[in-house]
Amino acid sequence: MLFKQQALLRQKLIVLGSLAIGSLLYLVARVGSLDRLQPLCPIDSRFGPRSQDEIPLRALQFKRGLLHEFRKGNATKEQIRLHNLVQQLPKAIIIGVRKGGTRALLEMLNLHPSVVKASQEIHFFDNDENYAKGIEWYRKKMPFSYPHQITIEKSPAYFITEEVPERIYKMNSSIKLLIIVREPTTRAISDYTQVLEGKERKNKTYYKFEKLAIDPNTCEVNTKYKAVRTSIYTKHLERWLKYFPIEQFHIVDGDRLITEPLPELQLVEKFLNLPPRISQYNLYFNATRGFYCLRFNIVFNKCLAGSKGRIHPEVDTSVITKLRKFFHPFNQKFYQITGRTFNWP
Ligand code: A3P
């Protein structure tokens, strides 16, 4: 009797175990097949040929823990050998502009299976101490990737730092450069808001934006104020053009990236010679955040940190008008040079 009961129990356990394994296999296969719905297309040969036996990135992404380790640069020797992983110098850099939407752009491009982002701002070219460590130091800061993928980093300080264009040119004179811009006055206020928040966090007081942006002696726009200077896009771009032809730059509309990201991302895919792989599925509007968030697959999605999308302080309308008037001629020049016109006032 006892023997019979034990046998029955064993049988039940076997059936339950098989069901659990079956369900697990089904789930894995389903996520995998979703990733394979859109086969990886070969990308432009300038980014290197694809190896025959590579694993589609999205399949790997399912193994989030593993990929996270890769991206932190923590792949084991075995993983590096098995997946043929490499740390590559960037083929494209988001050089600015600070508060233009650089983080959103990087994260959204990272949705593309052929793109791997450097998570941190590396500040190699704008920081003398880092630059002195040499190009190998820079490369070692890059995430692990498959050889056919391209690495992208963003350090918005590059755009405004004098020495950077020459230094990047010395590394790779044919690198692709991405600049994301927003309406200059809004960008300057966003820049101010970030600094203000930093001061408040340290319980410090800070000037009002109006006081910094307008010179009290002349009542004119204070061009010594960094947030104003950074928004004079054409001045900075002209320095870059001494080293790189305009064809090597792509200008992203940061205001449009907020409201309608997909068409902006598709333009970048084209510029980078990548097959169009980012779709509306990858981007969903989150009403609570008031921004688009990212969907990598059915199990993994994320919004940008709360430090992106701050509420700006109210600024005196006469100051806004003065700033817009000030930026106007610089904007015209910027449109002329880049061939991209914006609806900035
Ligand atoms: P605000 O904080 O002024 O709204 P950067 O990453 O270069 O610092 O830019 C920050 C800006 O990115 C934010 O400025 C925000 O408006 C913008 N942004 C664009 N797309 C976003 C998104 N999907 N989520 C959050 N912020 C986004």
PDB file of N, CA and C in Angstrom, residues 118-183:
ATOM      1  N   ALA A 118      28.352  53.327 -24.448  1.00  0.00           N
ATOM      2  CA  ALA A 118      29.180  53.446 -23.241  1.00  0.00           C
ATOM      3  C   ALA A 118      28.284  54.132 -22.211  1.00  0.00           C
ATOM      4  N   SER A 119      28.004  53.445 -21.115  1.00  0.00           N
ATOM      5  CA  SER A 119      27.009  53.963 -20.168  1.00  0.00           C
ATOM      6  C   SER A 119      27.398  55.289 -19.546  1.00  0.00           C
ATOM      7  N   GLN A 120      28.655  55.401 -19.168  1.00  0.00           N
ATOM      8  CA  GLN A 120      29.099  56.626 -18.491  1.00  0.00           C
ATOM      9  C   GLN A 120      29.629  57.637 -19.494  1.00  0.00           C
ATOM     10  N   GLU A 121      29.585  58.913 -19.103  1.00  0.00           N
ATOM     11  CA  GLU A 121      30.285  59.923 -19.897  1.00  0.00           C
ATOM     12  C   GLU A 121      31.764  59.732 -19.616  1.00  0.00           C
ATOM     13  N   ILE A 122      32.573  59.552 -20.647  1.00  0.00           N
ATOM     14  CA  ILE A 122      33.967  59.159 -20.405  1.00  0.00           C
ATOM     15  C   ILE A 122      34.868  60.378 -20.206  1.00  0.00           C
ATOM     16  N   HIS A 123      34.523  61.495 -20.832  1.00  0.00           N
ATOM     17  CA  HIS A 123      35.310  62.732 -20.699  1.00  0.00           C
ATOM     18  C   HIS A 123      36.788  62.483 -20.982  1.00  0.00           C
ATOM     19  N   PHE A 124      37.028  61.769 -22.069  1.00  0.00           N
ATOM     20  CA  PHE A 124      38.424  61.496 -22.422  1.00  0.00           C
ATOM     21  C   PHE A 124      39.046  62.702 -23.120  1.00  0.00           C
ATOM     22  N   PHE A 125      38.330  63.265 -24.077  1.00  0.00           N
ATOM     23  CA  PHE A 125      38.931  64.313 -24.912  1.00  0.00           C
ATOM     24  C   PHE A 125      38.893  65.701 -24.280  1.00  0.00           C
ATOM     25  N   ASP A 126      38.001  65.919 -23.318  1.00  0.00           N
ATOM     26  CA  ASP A 126      37.905  67.260 -22.731  1.00  0.00           C
ATOM     27  C   ASP A 126      38.660  67.379 -21.415  1.00  0.00           C
ATOM     28  N   ASN A 127      39.080  66.243 -20.877  1.00  0.00           N
ATOM     29  CA  ASN A 127      39.745  66.271 -19.576  1.00  0.00           C
ATOM     30  C   ASN A 127      41.228  65.924 -19.771  1.00  0.00           C
ATOM     31  N   ASP A 128      42.103  66.901 -19.515  1.00  0.00           N
ATOM     32  CA  ASP A 128      43.538  66.718 -19.790  1.00  0.00           C
ATOM     33  C   ASP A 128      44.117  65.506 -19.067  1.00  0.00           C
ATOM     34  N   GLU A 129      43.666  65.313 -17.839  1.00  0.00           N
ATOM     35  CA  GLU A 129      44.203  64.202 -17.043  1.00  0.00           C
ATOM     36  C   GLU A 129      43.830  62.859 -17.694  1.00  0.00           C
ATOM     37  N   ASN A 130      42.581  62.744 -18.128  1.00  0.00           N
ATOM     38  CA  ASN A 130      42.144  61.517 -18.805  1.00  0.00           C
ATOM     39  C   ASN A 130      42.866  61.356 -20.141  1.00  0.00           C
ATOM     40  N   TYR A 131      42.967  62.454 -20.866  1.00  0.00           N
ATOM     41  CA  TYR A 131      43.575  62.390 -22.198  1.00  0.00           C
ATOM     42  C   TYR A 131      45.024  61.922 -22.110  1.00  0.00           C
ATOM     43  N   ALA A 132      45.690  62.346 -21.039  1.00  0.00           N
ATOM     44  CA  ALA A 132      47.094  61.966 -20.857  1.00  0.00           C
ATOM     45  C   ALA A 132      47.244  60.460 -20.634  1.00  0.00           C
ATOM     46  N   LYS A 133      46.156  59.790 -20.258  1.00  0.00           N
ATOM     47  CA  LYS A 133      46.235  58.344 -20.002  1.00  0.00           C
ATOM     48  C   LYS A 133      46.308  57.536 -21.303  1.00  0.00           C
ATOM     49  N   GLY A 134      45.995  58.190 -22.410  1.00  0.00           N
ATOM     50  CA  GLY A 134      46.189  57.534 -23.711  1.00  0.00           C
ATOM     51  C   GLY A 134      44.965  56.807 -24.243  1.00  0.00           C
ATOM     52  N   ILE A 135      45.043  56.495 -25.536  1.00  0.00           N
ATOM     53  CA  ILE A 135      43.905  55.937 -26.268  1.00  0.00           C
ATOM     54  C   ILE A 135      43.515  54.532 -25.778  1.00  0.00           C
ATOM     55  N   GLU A 136      44.499  53.769 -25.282  1.00  0.00           N
ATOM     56  CA  GLU A 136      44.191  52.419 -24.773  1.00  0.00           C
ATOM     57  C   GLU A 136      43.318  52.500 -23.531  1.00  0.00           C
ATOM     58  N   TRP A 137      43.594  53.514 -22.722  1.00  0.00           N
ATOM     59  CA  TRP A 137      42.775  53.747 -21.525  1.00  0.00           C
ATOM     60  C   TRP A 137      41.336  54.013 -21.955  1.00  0.00           C
ATOM     61  N   TYR A 138      41.197  54.830 -22.984  1.00  0.00           N
ATOM     62  CA  TYR A 138      39.874  55.181 -23.513  1.00  0.00           C
ATOM     63  C   TYR A 138      39.161  53.923 -24.035  1.00  0.00           C
ATOM     64  N   ARG A 139      39.891  53.136 -24.810  1.00  0.00           N
ATOM     65  CA  ARG A 139      39.279  51.928 -25.383  1.00  0.00           C
ATOM     66  C   ARG A 139      38.819  50.969 -24.288  1.00  0.00           C
ATOM     67  N   LYS A 140      39.614  50.874 -23.243  1.00  0.00           N
ATOM     68  CA  LYS A 140      39.276  49.966 -22.144  1.00  0.00           C
ATOM     69  C   LYS A 140      38.056  50.448 -21.366  1.00  0.00           C
ATOM     70  N   LYS A 141      37.676  51.703 -21.555  1.00  0.00           N
ATOM     71  CA  LYS A 141      36.468  52.231 -20.906  1.00  0.00           C
ATOM     72  C   LYS A 141      35.213  51.855 -21.685  1.00  0.00           C
ATOM     73  N   MET A 142      35.424  51.296 -22.880  1.00  0.00           N
ATOM     74  CA  MET A 142      34.291  50.968 -23.736  1.00  0.00           C
ATOM     75  C   MET A 142      33.682  49.631 -23.334  1.00  0.00           C
ATOM     76  N   PRO A 143      32.376  49.473 -23.568  1.00  0.00           N
ATOM     77  CA  PRO A 143      31.726  48.206 -23.216  1.00  0.00           C
ATOM     78  C   PRO A 143      32.150  47.099 -24.171  1.00  0.00           C
ATOM     79  N   PHE A 144      31.974  45.865 -23.751  1.00  0.00           N
ATOM     80  CA  PHE A 144      32.228  44.744 -24.653  1.00  0.00           C
ATOM     81  C   PHE A 144      31.114  44.682 -25.694  1.00  0.00           C
ATOM     82  N   SER A 145      31.488  44.318 -26.904  1.00  0.00           N
ATOM     83  CA  SER A 145      30.488  44.223 -27.974  1.00  0.00           C
ATOM     84  C   SER A 145      30.935  43.161 -28.962  1.00  0.00           C
ATOM     85  N   TYR A 146      30.009  42.786 -29.842  1.00  0.00           N
ATOM     86  CA  TYR A 146      30.384  41.905 -30.946  1.00  0.00           C
ATOM     87  C   TYR A 146      31.129  42.748 -31.981  1.00  0.00           C
ATOM     88  N   PRO A 147      32.016  42.121 -32.738  1.00  0.00           N
ATOM     89  CA  PRO A 147      32.815  42.914 -33.685  1.00  0.00           C
ATOM     90  C   PRO A 147      31.975  43.698 -34.693  1.00  0.00           C
ATOM     91  N   HIS A 148      30.793  43.183 -35.071  1.00  0.00           N
ATOM     92  CA  HIS A 148      30.000  43.884 -36.094  1.00  0.00           C
ATOM     93  C   HIS A 148      29.238  45.075 -35.518  1.00  0.00           C
ATOM     94  N   GLN A 149      29.178  45.163 -34.188  1.00  0.00           N
ATOM     95  CA  GLN A 149      28.411  46.263 -33.592  1.00  0.00           C
ATOM     96  C   GLN A 149      29.248  47.541 -33.536  1.00  0.00           C
ATOM     97  N   ILE A 150      28.544  48.665 -33.383  1.00  0.00           N
ATOM     98  CA  ILE A 150      29.297  49.908 -33.228  1.00  0.00           C
ATOM     99  C   ILE A 150      29.084  50.438 -31.810  1.00  0.00           C
ATOM    100  N   THR A 151      30.145  50.994 -31.279  1.00  0.00           N
ATOM    101  CA  THR A 151      30.089  51.570 -29.940  1.00  0.00           C
ATOM    102  C   THR A 151      29.842  53.071 -30.076  1.00  0.00           C
ATOM    103  N   ILE A 152      28.974  53.589 -29.215  1.00  0.00           N
ATOM    104  CA  ILE A 152      28.723  55.032 -29.209  1.00  0.00           C
ATOM    105  C   ILE A 152      28.903  55.552 -27.790  1.00  0.00           C
ATOM    106  N   GLU A 153      29.578  56.658 -27.683  1.00  0.00           N
ATOM    107  CA  GLU A 153      29.672  57.297 -26.362  1.00  0.00           C
ATOM    108  C   GLU A 153      29.132  58.708 -26.454  1.00  0.00           C
ATOM    109  N   LYS A 154      28.793  59.282 -25.295  1.00  0.00           N
ATOM    110  CA  LYS A 154      28.367  60.689 -25.287  1.00  0.00           C
ATOM    111  C   LYS A 154      29.050  61.417 -24.148  1.00  0.00           C
ATOM    112  N   SER A 155      29.634  62.541 -24.459  1.00  0.00           N
ATOM    113  CA  SER A 155      30.179  63.448 -23.456  1.00  0.00           C
ATOM    114  C   SER A 155      29.880  64.859 -23.972  1.00  0.00           C
ATOM    115  N   PRO A 156      28.805  65.484 -23.468  1.00  0.00           N
ATOM    116  CA  PRO A 156      28.369  66.764 -24.031  1.00  0.00           C
ATOM    117  C   PRO A 156      29.401  67.889 -23.892  1.00  0.00           C
ATOM    118  N   ALA A 157      30.337  67.727 -22.963  1.00  0.00           N
ATOM    119  CA  ALA A 157      31.352  68.783 -22.800  1.00  0.00           C
ATOM    120  C   ALA A 157      32.255  68.879 -24.034  1.00  0.00           C
ATOM    121  N   TYR A 158      32.296  67.812 -24.839  1.00  0.00           N
ATOM    122  CA  TYR A 158      33.162  67.826 -26.025  1.00  0.00           C
ATOM    123  C   TYR A 158      32.827  69.001 -26.946  1.00  0.00           C
ATOM    124  N   PHE A 159      31.522  69.263 -27.092  1.00  0.00           N
ATOM    125  CA  PHE A 159      31.096  70.264 -28.075  1.00  0.00           C
ATOM    126  C   PHE A 159      31.701  71.643 -27.801  1.00  0.00           C
ATOM    127  N   ILE A 160      31.834  71.999 -26.532  1.00  0.00           N
ATOM    128  CA  ILE A 160      32.255  73.374 -26.211  1.00  0.00           C
ATOM    129  C   ILE A 160      33.723  73.465 -25.791  1.00  0.00           C
ATOM    130  N   THR A 161      34.434  72.354 -25.751  1.00  0.00           N
ATOM    131  CA  THR A 161      35.821  72.402 -25.261  1.00  0.00           C
ATOM    132  C   THR A 161      36.802  72.550 -26.429  1.00  0.00           C
ATOM    133  N   GLU A 162      37.585  73.612 -26.311  1.00  0.00           N
ATOM    134  CA  GLU A 162      38.519  74.047 -27.364  1.00  0.00           C
ATOM    135  C   GLU A 162      39.343  72.915 -28.010  1.00  0.00           C
ATOM    136  N   GLU A 163      39.986  72.093 -27.175  1.00  0.00           N
ATOM    137  CA  GLU A 163      40.968  71.118 -27.679  1.00  0.00           C
ATOM    138  C   GLU A 163      40.345  69.883 -28.310  1.00  0.00           C
ATOM    139  N   VAL A 164      39.056  69.665 -28.071  1.00  0.00           N
ATOM    140  CA  VAL A 164      38.464  68.365 -28.413  1.00  0.00           C
ATOM    141  C   VAL A 164      38.460  68.028 -29.911  1.00  0.00           C
ATOM    142  N   PRO A 165      38.057  68.947 -30.809  1.00  0.00           N
ATOM    143  CA  PRO A 165      38.002  68.545 -32.228  1.00  0.00           C
ATOM    144  C   PRO A 165      39.332  67.975 -32.728  1.00  0.00           C
ATOM    145  N   GLU A 166      40.424  68.640 -32.408  1.00  0.00           N
ATOM    146  CA  GLU A 166      41.743  68.162 -32.871  1.00  0.00           C
ATOM    147  C   GLU A 166      42.056  66.784 -32.285  1.00  0.00           C
ATOM    148  N   ARG A 167      41.729  66.591 -31.018  1.00  0.00           N
ATOM    149  CA  ARG A 167      42.034  65.317 -30.371  1.00  0.00           C
ATOM    150  C   ARG A 167      41.221  64.180 -30.978  1.00  0.00           C
ATOM    151  N   ILE A 168      39.950  64.442 -31.263  1.00  0.00           N
ATOM    152  CA  ILE A 168      39.115  63.386 -31.866  1.00  0.00           C
ATOM    153  C   ILE A 168      39.603  63.115 -33.286  1.00  0.00           C
ATOM    154  N   TYR A 169      39.970  64.163 -33.991  1.00  0.00           N
ATOM    155  CA  TYR A 169      40.471  64.009 -35.358  1.00  0.00           C
ATOM    156  C   TYR A 169      41.701  63.106 -35.372  1.00  0.00           C
ATOM    157  N   LYS A 170      42.567  63.304 -34.377  1.00  0.00           N
ATOM    158  CA  LYS A 170      43.787  62.485 -34.302  1.00  0.00           C
ATOM    159  C   LYS A 170      43.461  61.015 -34.061  1.00  0.00           C
ATOM    160  N   MET A 171      42.361  60.760 -33.346  1.00  0.00           N
ATOM    161  CA  MET A 171      41.980  59.358 -33.093  1.00  0.00           C
ATOM    162  C   MET A 171      41.373  58.741 -34.354  1.00  0.00           C
ATOM    163  N   ASN A 172      40.448  59.476 -34.981  1.00  0.00           N
ATOM    164  CA  ASN A 172      39.751  58.928 -36.154  1.00  0.00           C
ATOM    165  C   ASN A 172      39.168  60.093 -36.960  1.00  0.00           C
ATOM    166  N   SER A 173      39.807  60.391 -38.073  1.00  0.00           N
ATOM    167  CA  SER A 173      39.388  61.560 -38.851  1.00  0.00           C
ATOM    168  C   SER A 173      38.076  61.319 -39.600  1.00  0.00           C
ATOM    169  N   SER A 174      37.601  60.058 -39.649  1.00  0.00           N
ATOM    170  CA  SER A 174      36.335  59.822 -40.356  1.00  0.00           C
ATOM    171  C   SER A 174      35.202  59.443 -39.403  1.00  0.00           C
ATOM    172  N   ILE A 175      35.377  59.712 -38.146  1.00  0.00           N
ATOM    173  CA  ILE A 175      34.350  59.400 -37.141  1.00  0.00           C
ATOM    174  C   ILE A 175      33.062  60.174 -37.434  1.00  0.00           C
ATOM    175  N   LYS A 176      31.937  59.600 -37.009  1.00  0.00           N
ATOM    176  CA  LYS A 176      30.654  60.284 -37.206  1.00  0.00           C
ATOM    177  C   LYS A 176      30.286  61.033 -35.932  1.00  0.00           C
ATOM    178  N   LEU A 177      29.837  62.261 -36.117  1.00  0.00           N
ATOM    179  CA  LEU A 177      29.598  63.134 -34.963  1.00  0.00           C
ATOM    180  C   LEU A 177      28.130  63.534 -34.882  1.00  0.00           C
ATOM    181  N   LEU A 178      27.552  63.310 -33.731  1.00  0.00           N
ATOM    182  CA  LEU A 178      26.137  63.631 -33.531  1.00  0.00           C
ATOM    183  C   LEU A 178      26.010  64.829 -32.587  1.00  0.00           C
ATOM    184  N   ILE A 179      25.186  65.794 -33.004  1.00  0.00           N
ATOM    185  CA  ILE A 179      24.931  66.961 -32.140  1.00  0.00           C
ATOM    186  C   ILE A 179      23.423  67.076 -31.981  1.00  0.00           C
ATOM    187  N   ILE A 180      22.964  67.067 -30.747  1.00  0.00           N
ATOM    188  CA  ILE A 180      21.529  67.227 -30.513  1.00  0.00           C
ATOM    189  C   ILE A 180      21.294  68.610 -29.913  1.00  0.00           C
ATOM    190  N   VAL A 181      20.426  69.362 -30.555  1.00  0.00           N
ATOM    191  CA  VAL A 181      20.194  70.755 -30.122  1.00  0.00           C
ATOM    192  C   VAL A 181      18.731  70.976 -29.769  1.00  0.00           C
ATOM    193  N   ARG A 182      18.519  71.945 -28.886  1.00  0.00           N
ATOM    194  CA  ARG A 182      17.148  72.382 -28.572  1.00  0.00           C
ATOM    195  C   ARG A 182      17.081  73.877 -28.792  1.00  0.00           C
ATOM    196  N   GLU A 183      15.899  74.403 -28.806  1.00  0.00           N
ATOM    197  CA  GLU A 183      15.732  75.855 -28.945  1.00  0.00           C
ATOM    198  C   GLU A 183      16.676  76.491 -27.914  1.00  0.00           C
TER     199      GLU A 183
END
